[in-house]
Amino acid sequence: MTLLAPVAILLLVPFALFTLWYAHPNGFGGARLPGSWHKVTSPVLRHFLSLRLGMRNDKSTLVAATCALLVILTLAHPIITNELAPPANFSARVLVLDMSPVANIEEQRFFVDSLLEHNSTQAADPTATGLVLVGDGGYSVVPVTTDMAHLRRYQSVAAPSLMPREGRNLHEGIAVAEAMLTDAGITVGQVVVVTSKQPIEERIAIPVSGRLRDVVVTDGASDEWVAFAEHYNAHVYAGNDSALVDQRLLAEAKDRYYQGMPSATVDLRPPIIVLTLLLWLWLLRRRTSQ
């Protein structure tokens, strides 16, 4: 079973606190009697009556607690996944390397190697990856491919001297990378801009494509790139965050696949909701009979 909204499980914390308070001898379900009976009874009689009251309501309390747990489980969106593999062009990423004279090329290569290495150990199959170099414009070097050896050959020789003219138009690199993902028919795509040093002050708007955008600062303060990243609706990472960058695409692809392809999952919420309603109706009927 998989939970698509596991954050809902945090509701177990207030549930547990309420349960402890309720079960405590001084709590609502412990020694307190209905109305003002606790004012006119002795401690011994009050304790005896509270025990009898607790015994009478044990079943209702247990059912109510079960309903609460089922509601929390429903909010967590449980599913059972079928053994179906996503299509070959479901997810991919494109690396956009900054080839400006100020860029730290060696640090960029180290990050790319770390990202590809982490992906190869975490995923059953390597994530299809493309390569774009940015100078005065964005240049498509390697189309989206699962041949990591081919990608590494081009990435290892990438240098500012290969660019036609000097420049740092990272926005064009993003646009070219997203066009590559669209041309390849990718459903969930990620554009990873790998750069360094000081951020770019001039920010040229580009159309929103719905792709994941990430900015990796390999040499410099990543917090200085926050304004740039916010302008392009991207996340900012440091050079040693290759695992986080890889996990972001894997998690998004998993969620989109399970939520967008009904044949890949069995939604457990409907039967849980029906069971909760039946238990709740039993509680109402029991209360009415009393």
Short mmCIF file of C-alpha atoms in Angstrom, two decimals:
data_model
loop_
_atom_site.label_atom_id
_atom_site.label_comp_id
_atom_site.label_asym_id
_atom_site.label_seq_id
_atom_site.Cartn_x
_atom_site.Cartn_y
_atom_site.Cartn_z
CA MET A 1 0.00 0.00 0.00
CA THR A 2 1.21 3.51 -0.87
CA LEU A 3 0.10 6.83 0.64
CA LEU A 4 -0.13 9.69 -1.86
CA ALA A 5 -0.65 12.28 0.92
CA PRO A 6 1.44 10.92 3.81
CA VAL A 7 1.45 14.31 5.55
CA ALA A 8 -2.09 13.52 6.72
CA ILE A 9 -0.60 10.89 9.03
CA LEU A 10 0.54 13.81 11.23
CA LEU A 11 -3.08 14.03 12.38
CA LEU A 12 -2.32 10.95 14.48
CA VAL A 13 -0.45 13.23 16.87
CA PRO A 14 -3.51 15.22 18.06
CA PHE A 15 -5.53 11.98 17.95
CA ALA A 16 -3.05 10.29 20.28
CA LEU A 17 -2.99 13.30 22.63
CA PHE A 18 -6.78 13.38 22.79
CA THR A 19 -6.90 9.63 23.43
CA LEU A 20 -4.45 9.94 26.33
CA TRP A 21 -6.46 12.79 27.84
CA TYR A 22 -9.72 10.93 27.38
CA ALA A 23 -8.40 7.75 28.98
CA HIS A 24 -6.82 9.58 31.92
CA PRO A 25 -8.64 9.14 35.25
CA ASN A 26 -9.24 12.91 35.37
CA GLY A 27 -10.22 13.16 31.70
CA PHE A 28 -13.67 13.22 30.15
CA GLY A 29 -13.84 9.44 29.80
CA GLY A 30 -12.30 8.78 33.19
CA ALA A 31 -13.66 10.14 36.42
CA ARG A 32 -15.91 12.98 35.19
CA LEU A 33 -19.62 12.17 35.30
CA PRO A 34 -22.27 13.77 33.09
CA GLY A 35 -23.80 17.05 34.20
CA SER A 36 -23.21 18.06 37.83
CA TRP A 37 -23.14 14.59 39.35
CA HIS A 38 -19.52 15.05 40.34
CA LYS A 39 -20.61 17.84 42.75
CA VAL A 40 -23.08 15.75 44.73
CA THR A 41 -21.27 12.41 44.93
CA SER A 42 -18.46 11.30 47.19
CA PRO A 43 -15.07 10.41 45.65
CA VAL A 44 -15.64 6.69 46.27
CA LEU A 45 -19.10 6.70 44.65
CA ARG A 46 -17.84 8.96 41.85
CA HIS A 47 -15.06 6.51 41.06
CA PHE A 48 -17.50 3.58 41.10
CA LEU A 49 -19.99 5.36 38.83
CA SER A 50 -17.26 6.47 36.42
CA LEU A 51 -16.06 2.88 36.10
CA ARG A 52 -19.59 1.71 35.34
CA LEU A 53 -20.05 4.53 32.87
CA GLY A 54 -16.76 3.70 31.20
CA MET A 55 -17.71 0.03 30.90
CA ARG A 56 -21.06 0.96 29.35
CA ASN A 57 -19.50 3.25 26.77
CA ASP A 58 -16.41 1.18 25.94
CA LYS A 59 -17.85 -0.15 22.69
CA SER A 60 -19.04 3.25 21.46
CA THR A 61 -15.71 4.84 22.33
CA LEU A 62 -13.80 2.17 20.46
CA VAL A 63 -16.00 2.55 17.38
CA ALA A 64 -15.65 6.35 17.47
CA ALA A 65 -11.87 6.03 17.68
CA THR A 66 -11.92 3.60 14.75
CA CYS A 67 -13.93 6.10 12.69
CA ALA A 68 -11.37 8.82 13.46
CA LEU A 69 -8.50 6.56 12.37
CA LEU A 70 -10.33 5.67 9.15
CA VAL A 71 -10.88 9.35 8.38
CA ILE A 72 -7.16 10.04 8.84
CA LEU A 73 -6.32 7.09 6.60
CA THR A 74 -8.73 8.40 3.94
CA LEU A 75 -7.07 11.83 4.00
CA ALA A 76 -3.69 10.12 3.46
CA HIS A 77 -5.08 8.74 0.14
CA PRO A 78 -4.03 5.08 0.31
CA ILE A 79 -3.66 3.15 -2.93
CA ILE A 80 -2.47 -0.27 -4.04
CA THR A 81 -0.10 -0.05 -6.99
CA ASN A 82 -0.27 -2.50 -9.85
CA GLU A 83 2.90 -3.89 -11.37
CA LEU A 84 2.77 -1.57 -14.36
CA ALA A 85 5.82 0.29 -15.61
CA PRO A 86 5.50 3.89 -16.84
CA PRO A 87 5.96 4.41 -20.60
CA ALA A 88 9.50 5.02 -21.78
CA ASN A 89 8.92 8.73 -22.39
CA PHE A 90 7.08 9.42 -19.13
CA SER A 91 9.83 11.33 -17.28
CA ALA A 92 13.14 12.92 -18.25
CA ARG A 93 15.44 15.80 -17.38
CA VAL A 94 17.64 18.19 -19.29
CA LEU A 95 20.86 19.59 -17.83
CA VAL A 96 21.59 23.21 -18.72
CA LEU A 97 25.26 24.00 -18.14
CA ASP A 98 26.50 27.57 -17.79
CA MET A 99 29.39 28.02 -20.23
CA SER A 100 30.04 31.69 -19.45
CA PRO A 101 33.65 32.75 -18.66
CA VAL A 102 32.82 33.16 -14.95
CA ALA A 103 31.43 29.63 -14.54
CA ASN A 104 33.30 26.99 -12.59
CA ILE A 105 33.27 24.18 -15.15
CA GLU A 106 34.98 21.60 -12.97
CA GLU A 107 32.41 22.01 -10.20
CA GLN A 108 29.62 21.70 -12.75
CA ARG A 109 31.08 18.44 -14.06
CA PHE A 110 31.38 17.11 -10.52
CA PHE A 111 27.70 17.87 -9.84
CA VAL A 112 26.56 16.23 -13.08
CA ASP A 113 28.60 13.12 -12.32
CA SER A 114 27.11 12.96 -8.80
CA LEU A 115 23.57 13.40 -10.15
CA LEU A 116 23.95 10.68 -12.77
CA GLU A 117 25.60 8.34 -10.28
CA HIS A 118 22.86 8.85 -7.67
CA ASN A 119 20.14 8.32 -10.27
CA SER A 120 21.70 5.07 -11.47
CA THR A 121 21.68 3.69 -7.91
CA GLN A 122 18.19 4.89 -6.91
CA ALA A 123 16.13 4.15 -10.03
CA ALA A 124 15.59 0.79 -11.67
CA ASP A 125 16.35 2.37 -15.05
CA PRO A 126 18.40 5.55 -15.62
CA THR A 127 16.33 8.68 -16.10
CA ALA A 128 16.48 9.89 -19.71
CA THR A 129 18.67 12.99 -19.78
CA GLY A 130 19.53 15.68 -22.30
CA LEU A 131 22.26 18.31 -22.39
CA VAL A 132 22.12 22.02 -23.24
CA LEU A 133 25.06 24.43 -23.15
CA VAL A 134 24.49 28.14 -22.56
CA GLY A 135 26.62 31.02 -23.75
CA ASP A 136 25.19 33.86 -25.79
CA GLY A 137 22.25 31.48 -26.36
CA GLY A 138 21.08 27.99 -25.56
CA TYR A 139 22.49 25.16 -27.69
CA SER A 140 21.10 21.63 -27.75
CA VAL A 141 24.07 19.25 -27.54
CA VAL A 142 22.62 15.86 -26.54
CA PRO A 143 18.93 15.06 -27.05
CA VAL A 144 17.01 13.24 -24.33
CA THR A 145 18.60 9.80 -24.05
CA THR A 146 19.15 6.93 -21.63
CA ASP A 147 22.67 6.36 -22.99
CA MET A 148 24.59 7.84 -20.07
CA ALA A 149 27.98 7.01 -21.60
CA HIS A 150 27.10 9.11 -24.65
CA LEU A 151 25.96 11.97 -22.41
CA ARG A 152 29.10 11.82 -20.27
CA ARG A 153 31.37 12.04 -23.33
CA TYR A 154 29.89 15.40 -24.32
CA GLN A 155 29.57 16.66 -20.77
CA SER A 156 33.22 15.90 -19.98
CA VAL A 157 34.51 18.11 -22.83
CA ALA A 158 32.02 20.98 -22.41
CA ALA A 159 33.91 24.26 -22.03
CA PRO A 160 33.36 27.99 -22.69
CA SER A 161 35.83 27.81 -25.58
CA LEU A 162 33.33 25.68 -27.55
CA MET A 163 30.68 28.39 -27.53
CA PRO A 164 30.29 30.61 -30.65
CA ARG A 165 30.20 33.78 -28.52
CA GLU A 166 30.49 34.67 -24.87
CA GLY A 167 27.32 35.26 -22.90
CA ARG A 168 25.18 34.08 -20.03
CA ASN A 169 21.64 33.86 -21.33
CA LEU A 170 20.41 31.18 -18.94
CA HIS A 171 16.77 31.91 -19.80
CA GLU A 172 17.42 30.76 -23.37
CA GLY A 173 18.91 27.55 -22.03
CA ILE A 174 15.73 26.92 -20.02
CA ALA A 175 13.56 27.57 -23.08
CA VAL A 176 15.65 25.24 -25.27
CA ALA A 177 15.62 22.50 -22.61
CA GLU A 178 11.84 22.67 -22.25
CA ALA A 179 11.43 22.54 -26.02
CA MET A 180 13.58 19.38 -26.05
CA LEU A 181 11.31 17.77 -23.45
CA THR A 182 8.22 18.70 -25.47
CA ASP A 183 9.69 17.37 -28.72
CA ALA A 184 10.52 14.08 -26.99
CA GLY A 185 6.92 13.75 -25.77
CA ILE A 186 7.92 13.77 -22.09
CA THR A 187 5.07 13.90 -19.58
CA VAL A 188 7.04 14.87 -16.46
CA GLY A 189 10.14 16.91 -17.27
CA GLN A 190 12.80 18.61 -15.19
CA VAL A 191 15.17 21.38 -16.27
CA VAL A 192 18.30 21.64 -14.12
CA VAL A 193 20.31 24.84 -14.62
CA VAL A 194 23.85 24.27 -13.31
CA THR A 195 25.71 27.52 -12.73
CA SER A 196 28.03 29.25 -10.26
CA LYS A 197 29.38 32.56 -8.97
CA GLN A 198 27.20 35.66 -8.88
CA PRO A 199 23.57 35.61 -10.06
CA ILE A 200 22.28 37.29 -13.20
CA GLU A 201 20.63 40.64 -12.55
CA GLU A 202 18.70 40.83 -15.83
CA ARG A 203 15.78 38.39 -15.85
CA ILE A 204 13.94 37.92 -19.12
CA ALA A 205 10.52 36.31 -18.89
CA ILE A 206 9.84 33.04 -20.71
CA PRO A 207 6.54 31.12 -21.05
CA VAL A 208 5.53 28.76 -18.26
CA SER A 209 5.57 25.18 -19.53
CA GLY A 210 4.62 23.22 -16.42
CA ARG A 211 8.05 21.60 -16.16
CA LEU A 212 10.06 21.33 -12.98
CA ARG A 213 12.76 24.00 -12.91
CA ASP A 214 15.80 23.81 -10.64
CA VAL A 215 18.86 26.01 -10.25
CA VAL A 216 22.03 24.41 -8.86
CA VAL A 217 24.75 26.78 -7.67
CA THR A 218 27.97 24.77 -7.57
CA ASP A 219 30.34 27.54 -6.50
CA GLY A 220 28.87 30.41 -4.53
CA ALA A 221 26.06 31.31 -2.18
CA SER A 222 22.86 29.62 -3.32
CA ASP A 223 20.69 32.07 -1.35
CA GLU A 224 21.87 34.85 -3.67
CA TRP A 225 20.04 33.08 -6.51
CA VAL A 226 16.66 33.04 -4.78
CA ALA A 227 15.33 36.08 -6.68
CA PHE A 228 16.44 34.55 -9.99
CA ALA A 229 14.82 31.23 -9.11
CA GLU A 230 11.57 32.84 -8.00
CA HIS A 231 11.36 34.75 -11.28
CA TYR A 232 11.48 31.46 -13.20
CA ASN A 233 9.45 29.49 -10.63
CA ALA A 234 12.41 27.28 -9.79
CA HIS A 235 13.95 25.71 -6.69
CA VAL A 236 17.51 26.52 -5.65
CA TYR A 237 20.02 23.86 -4.59
CA ALA A 238 23.67 23.82 -3.60
CA GLY A 239 26.26 21.83 -5.49
CA ASN A 240 26.15 18.94 -3.00
CA ASP A 241 22.36 18.50 -3.26
CA SER A 242 22.38 16.12 -6.22
CA ALA A 243 20.31 13.57 -4.29
CA LEU A 244 17.58 16.17 -3.61
CA VAL A 245 17.48 17.23 -7.25
CA ASP A 246 17.17 13.63 -8.41
CA GLN A 247 14.54 12.79 -5.79
CA ARG A 248 12.39 15.75 -6.83
CA LEU A 249 11.90 14.38 -10.34
CA LEU A 250 11.40 10.80 -9.13
CA ALA A 251 8.77 11.88 -6.60
CA GLU A 252 6.90 14.07 -9.09
CA ALA A 253 6.92 11.30 -11.70
CA LYS A 254 5.60 8.80 -9.15
CA ASP A 255 2.77 11.08 -8.04
CA ARG A 256 1.76 12.04 -11.57
CA TYR A 257 1.83 8.43 -12.73
CA TYR A 258 -0.30 7.11 -9.88
CA GLN A 259 -2.76 10.02 -9.94
CA GLY A 260 -3.08 10.30 -13.70
CA MET A 261 -3.29 6.64 -14.71
CA PRO A 262 -6.22 4.83 -13.03
CA SER A 263 -5.08 1.48 -14.43
CA ALA A 264 -1.87 1.75 -12.42
CA THR A 265 -3.54 1.94 -9.01
CA VAL A 266 -6.47 0.75 -6.93
CA ASP A 267 -7.90 3.60 -4.83
CA LEU A 268 -8.70 2.37 -1.32
CA ARG A 269 -10.61 5.48 -0.24
CA PRO A 270 -14.14 4.46 -1.41
CA PRO A 271 -14.32 1.23 0.67
CA ILE A 272 -12.78 3.01 3.67
CA ILE A 273 -15.38 5.80 3.41
CA VAL A 274 -18.21 3.25 3.18
CA LEU A 275 -16.89 1.42 6.26
CA THR A 276 -16.61 4.70 8.17
CA LEU A 277 -20.19 5.67 7.31
CA LEU A 278 -21.51 2.27 8.42
CA LEU A 279 -19.72 2.55 11.77
CA TRP A 280 -20.95 6.11 12.21
CA LEU A 281 -24.55 5.07 11.46
CA TRP A 282 -24.19 2.32 14.08
CA LEU A 283 -23.08 4.93 16.61
CA LEU A 284 -26.06 7.17 15.81
CA ARG A 285 -28.49 4.28 16.02
CA ARG A 286 -27.03 3.16 19.36
CA ARG A 287 -27.24 6.70 20.75
CA THR A 288 -30.88 6.96 19.62
CA SER A 289 -31.77 3.64 21.25
CA GLN A 290 -30.29 4.84 24.53
#
